[in-house]
mmCIF file with all atom_site columns, C-alpha atoms in Angstrom:
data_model
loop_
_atom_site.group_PDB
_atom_site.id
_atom_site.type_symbol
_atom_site.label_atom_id
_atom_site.label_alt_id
_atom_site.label_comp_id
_atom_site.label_asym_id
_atom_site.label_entity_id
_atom_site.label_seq_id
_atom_site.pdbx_PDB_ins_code
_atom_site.Cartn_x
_atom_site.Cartn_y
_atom_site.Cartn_z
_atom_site.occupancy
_atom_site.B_iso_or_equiv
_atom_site.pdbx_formal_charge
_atom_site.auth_seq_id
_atom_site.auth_comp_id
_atom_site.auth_asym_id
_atom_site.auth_atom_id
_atom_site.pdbx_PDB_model_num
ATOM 1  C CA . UNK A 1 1  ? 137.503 107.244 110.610 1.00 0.00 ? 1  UNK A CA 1
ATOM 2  C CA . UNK A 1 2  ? 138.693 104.283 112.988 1.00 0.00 ? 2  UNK A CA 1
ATOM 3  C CA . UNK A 1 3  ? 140.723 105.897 114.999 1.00 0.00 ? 3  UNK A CA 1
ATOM 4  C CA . UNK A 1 4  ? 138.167 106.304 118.034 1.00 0.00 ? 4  UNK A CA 1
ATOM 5  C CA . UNK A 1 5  ? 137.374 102.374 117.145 1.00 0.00 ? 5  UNK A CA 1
ATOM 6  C CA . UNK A 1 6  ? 141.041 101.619 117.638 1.00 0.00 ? 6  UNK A CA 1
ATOM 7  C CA . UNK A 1 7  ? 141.023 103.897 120.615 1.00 0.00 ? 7  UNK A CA 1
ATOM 8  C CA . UNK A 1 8  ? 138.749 102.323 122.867 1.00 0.00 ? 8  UNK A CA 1
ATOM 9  C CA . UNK A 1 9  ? 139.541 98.771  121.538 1.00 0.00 ? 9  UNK A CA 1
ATOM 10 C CA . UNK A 1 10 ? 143.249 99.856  123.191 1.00 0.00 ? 10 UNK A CA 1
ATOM 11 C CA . UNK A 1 11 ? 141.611 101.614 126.500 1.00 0.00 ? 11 UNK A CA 1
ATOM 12 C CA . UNK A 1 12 ? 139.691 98.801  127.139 1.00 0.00 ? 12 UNK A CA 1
ATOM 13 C CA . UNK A 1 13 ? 142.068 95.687  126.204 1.00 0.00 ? 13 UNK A CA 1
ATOM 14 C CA . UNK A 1 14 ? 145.026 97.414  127.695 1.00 0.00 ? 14 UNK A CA 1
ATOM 15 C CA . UNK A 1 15 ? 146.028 94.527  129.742 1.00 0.00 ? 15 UNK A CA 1
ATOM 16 C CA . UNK A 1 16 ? 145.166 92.451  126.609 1.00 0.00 ? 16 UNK A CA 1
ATOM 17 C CA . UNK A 1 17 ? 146.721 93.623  123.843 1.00 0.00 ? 17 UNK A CA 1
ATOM 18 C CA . UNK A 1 18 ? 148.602 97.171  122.315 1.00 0.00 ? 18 UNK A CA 1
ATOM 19 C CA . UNK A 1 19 ? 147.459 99.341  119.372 1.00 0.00 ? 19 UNK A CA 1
ATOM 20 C CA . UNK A 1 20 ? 149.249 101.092 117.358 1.00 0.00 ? 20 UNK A CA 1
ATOM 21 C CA . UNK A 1 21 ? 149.992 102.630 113.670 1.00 0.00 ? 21 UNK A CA 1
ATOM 22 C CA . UNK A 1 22 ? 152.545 102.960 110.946 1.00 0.00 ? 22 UNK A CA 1
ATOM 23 C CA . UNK A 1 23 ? 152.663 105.688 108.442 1.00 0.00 ? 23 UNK A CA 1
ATOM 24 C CA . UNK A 1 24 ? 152.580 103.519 105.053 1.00 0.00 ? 24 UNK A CA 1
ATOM 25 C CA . UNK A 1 25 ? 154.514 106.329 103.306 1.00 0.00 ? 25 UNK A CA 1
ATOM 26 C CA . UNK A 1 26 ? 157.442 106.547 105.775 1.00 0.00 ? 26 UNK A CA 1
ATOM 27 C CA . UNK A 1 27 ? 157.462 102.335 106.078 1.00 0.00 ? 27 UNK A CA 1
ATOM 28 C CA . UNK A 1 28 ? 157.462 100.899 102.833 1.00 0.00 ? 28 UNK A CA 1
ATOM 29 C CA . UNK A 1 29 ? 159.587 97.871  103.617 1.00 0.00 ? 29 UNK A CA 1
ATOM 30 C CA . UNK A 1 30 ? 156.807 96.668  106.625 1.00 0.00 ? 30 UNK A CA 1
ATOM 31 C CA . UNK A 1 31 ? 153.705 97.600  104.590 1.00 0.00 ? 31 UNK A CA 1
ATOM 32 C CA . UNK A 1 32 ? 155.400 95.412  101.784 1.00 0.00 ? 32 UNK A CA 1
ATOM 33 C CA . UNK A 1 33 ? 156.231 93.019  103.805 1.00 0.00 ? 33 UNK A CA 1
ATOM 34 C CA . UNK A 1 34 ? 152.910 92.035  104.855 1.00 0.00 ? 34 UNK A CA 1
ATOM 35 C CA . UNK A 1 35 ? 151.257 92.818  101.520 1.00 0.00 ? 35 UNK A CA 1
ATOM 36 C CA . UNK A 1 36 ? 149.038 95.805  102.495 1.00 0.00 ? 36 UNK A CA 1
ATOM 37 C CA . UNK A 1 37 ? 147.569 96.813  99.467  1.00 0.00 ? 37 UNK A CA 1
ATOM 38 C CA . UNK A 1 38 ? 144.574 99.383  100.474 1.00 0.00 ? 38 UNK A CA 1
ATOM 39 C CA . UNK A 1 39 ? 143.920 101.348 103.705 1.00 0.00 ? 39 UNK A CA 1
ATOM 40 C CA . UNK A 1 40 ? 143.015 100.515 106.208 1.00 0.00 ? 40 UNK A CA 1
ATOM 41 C CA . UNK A 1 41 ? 144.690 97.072  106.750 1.00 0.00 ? 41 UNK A CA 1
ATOM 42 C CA . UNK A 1 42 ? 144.192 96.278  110.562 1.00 0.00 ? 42 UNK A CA 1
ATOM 43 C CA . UNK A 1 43 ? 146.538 92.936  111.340 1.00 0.00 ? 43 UNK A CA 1
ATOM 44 C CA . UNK A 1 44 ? 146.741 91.028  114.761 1.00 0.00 ? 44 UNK A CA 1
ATOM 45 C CA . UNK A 1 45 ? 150.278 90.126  115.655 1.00 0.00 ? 45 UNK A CA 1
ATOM 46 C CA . UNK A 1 46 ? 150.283 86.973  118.361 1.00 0.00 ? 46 UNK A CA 1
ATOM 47 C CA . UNK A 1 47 ? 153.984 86.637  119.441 1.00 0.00 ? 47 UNK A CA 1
ATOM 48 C CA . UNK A 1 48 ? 155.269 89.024  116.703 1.00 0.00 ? 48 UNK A CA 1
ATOM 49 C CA . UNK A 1 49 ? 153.461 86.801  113.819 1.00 0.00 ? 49 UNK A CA 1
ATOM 50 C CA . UNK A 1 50 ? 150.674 88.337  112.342 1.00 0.00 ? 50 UNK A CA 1
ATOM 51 C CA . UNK A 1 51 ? 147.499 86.007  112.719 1.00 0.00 ? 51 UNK A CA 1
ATOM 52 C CA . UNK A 1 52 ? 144.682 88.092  111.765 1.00 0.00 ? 52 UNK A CA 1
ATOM 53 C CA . UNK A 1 53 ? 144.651 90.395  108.630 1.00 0.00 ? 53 UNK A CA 1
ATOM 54 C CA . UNK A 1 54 ? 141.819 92.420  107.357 1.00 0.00 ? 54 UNK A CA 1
ATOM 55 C CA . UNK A 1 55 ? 140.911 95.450  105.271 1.00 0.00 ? 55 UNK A CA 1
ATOM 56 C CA . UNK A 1 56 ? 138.409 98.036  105.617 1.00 0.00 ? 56 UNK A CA 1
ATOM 57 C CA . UNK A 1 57 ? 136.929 100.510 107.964 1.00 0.00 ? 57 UNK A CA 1
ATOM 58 C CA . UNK A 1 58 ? 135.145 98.133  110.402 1.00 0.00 ? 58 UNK A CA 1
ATOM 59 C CA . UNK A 1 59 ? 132.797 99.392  113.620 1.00 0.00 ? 59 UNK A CA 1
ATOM 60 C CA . UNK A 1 60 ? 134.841 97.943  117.121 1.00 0.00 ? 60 UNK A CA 1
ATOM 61 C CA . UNK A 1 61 ? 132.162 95.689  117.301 1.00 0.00 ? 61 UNK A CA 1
ATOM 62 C CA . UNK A 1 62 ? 133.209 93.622  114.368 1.00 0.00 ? 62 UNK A CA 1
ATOM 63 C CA . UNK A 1 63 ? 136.568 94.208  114.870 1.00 0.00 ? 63 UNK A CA 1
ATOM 64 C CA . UNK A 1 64 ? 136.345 92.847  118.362 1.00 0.00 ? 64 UNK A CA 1
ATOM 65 C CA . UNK A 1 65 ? 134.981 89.619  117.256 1.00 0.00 ? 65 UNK A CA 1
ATOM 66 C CA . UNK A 1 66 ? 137.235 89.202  114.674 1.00 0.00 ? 66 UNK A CA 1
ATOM 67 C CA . UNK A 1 67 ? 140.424 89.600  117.225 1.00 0.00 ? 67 UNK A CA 1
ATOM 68 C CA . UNK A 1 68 ? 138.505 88.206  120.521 1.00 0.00 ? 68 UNK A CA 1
ATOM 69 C CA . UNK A 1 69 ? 139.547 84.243  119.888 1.00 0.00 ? 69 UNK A CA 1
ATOM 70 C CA . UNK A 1 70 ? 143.146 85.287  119.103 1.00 0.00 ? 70 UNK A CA 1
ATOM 71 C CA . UNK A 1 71 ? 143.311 87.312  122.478 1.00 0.00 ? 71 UNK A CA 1
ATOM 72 C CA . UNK A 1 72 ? 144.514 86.040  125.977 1.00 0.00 ? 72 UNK A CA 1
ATOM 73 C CA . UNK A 1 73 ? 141.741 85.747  128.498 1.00 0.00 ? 73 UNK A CA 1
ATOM 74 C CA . UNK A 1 74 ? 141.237 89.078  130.466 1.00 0.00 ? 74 UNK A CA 1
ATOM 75 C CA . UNK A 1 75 ? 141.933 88.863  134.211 1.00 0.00 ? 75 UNK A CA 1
ATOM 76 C CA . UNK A 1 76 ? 140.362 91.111  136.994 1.00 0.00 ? 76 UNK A CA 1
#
């Protein structure tokens, strides 16, 4: 359902940031680790610490301003 989101939120931020997925069922340990409870749980990692965390099918719109402060300023 968010996968096209997710898709253009990487095409377009490609110099910004990287997107990807885990398979909860094959990664138990990481999903535990940061306490993911329902899908889908969308985090932010800034310097391999996870600074934004939410959960929920969201349109790229909202997820874009929930990530946008936490993101390095783009450069032409």
């Amino acid at each position: 359902m968010i996968g096209p989101g997710l898709q253009k939120i990487a095409d377009d931020g490609a110099s910004r940031l990287r997107v990807v997925s885990i398979d909860v069922d094959t990664n138990p340990v990481t999903t535990r680790a940061y306490g993911v409870m329902s899908m889908p749980t969308l985090a932010l990692f800034v310097d391999g610490k996870p600074v934004v965390q939410f959960v929920g099918a969201k349109p790229r719109s909202a997820i874009m301003r929930l990530i946008e402060s936490h993101l390095p300023v783009a450069t032409a």
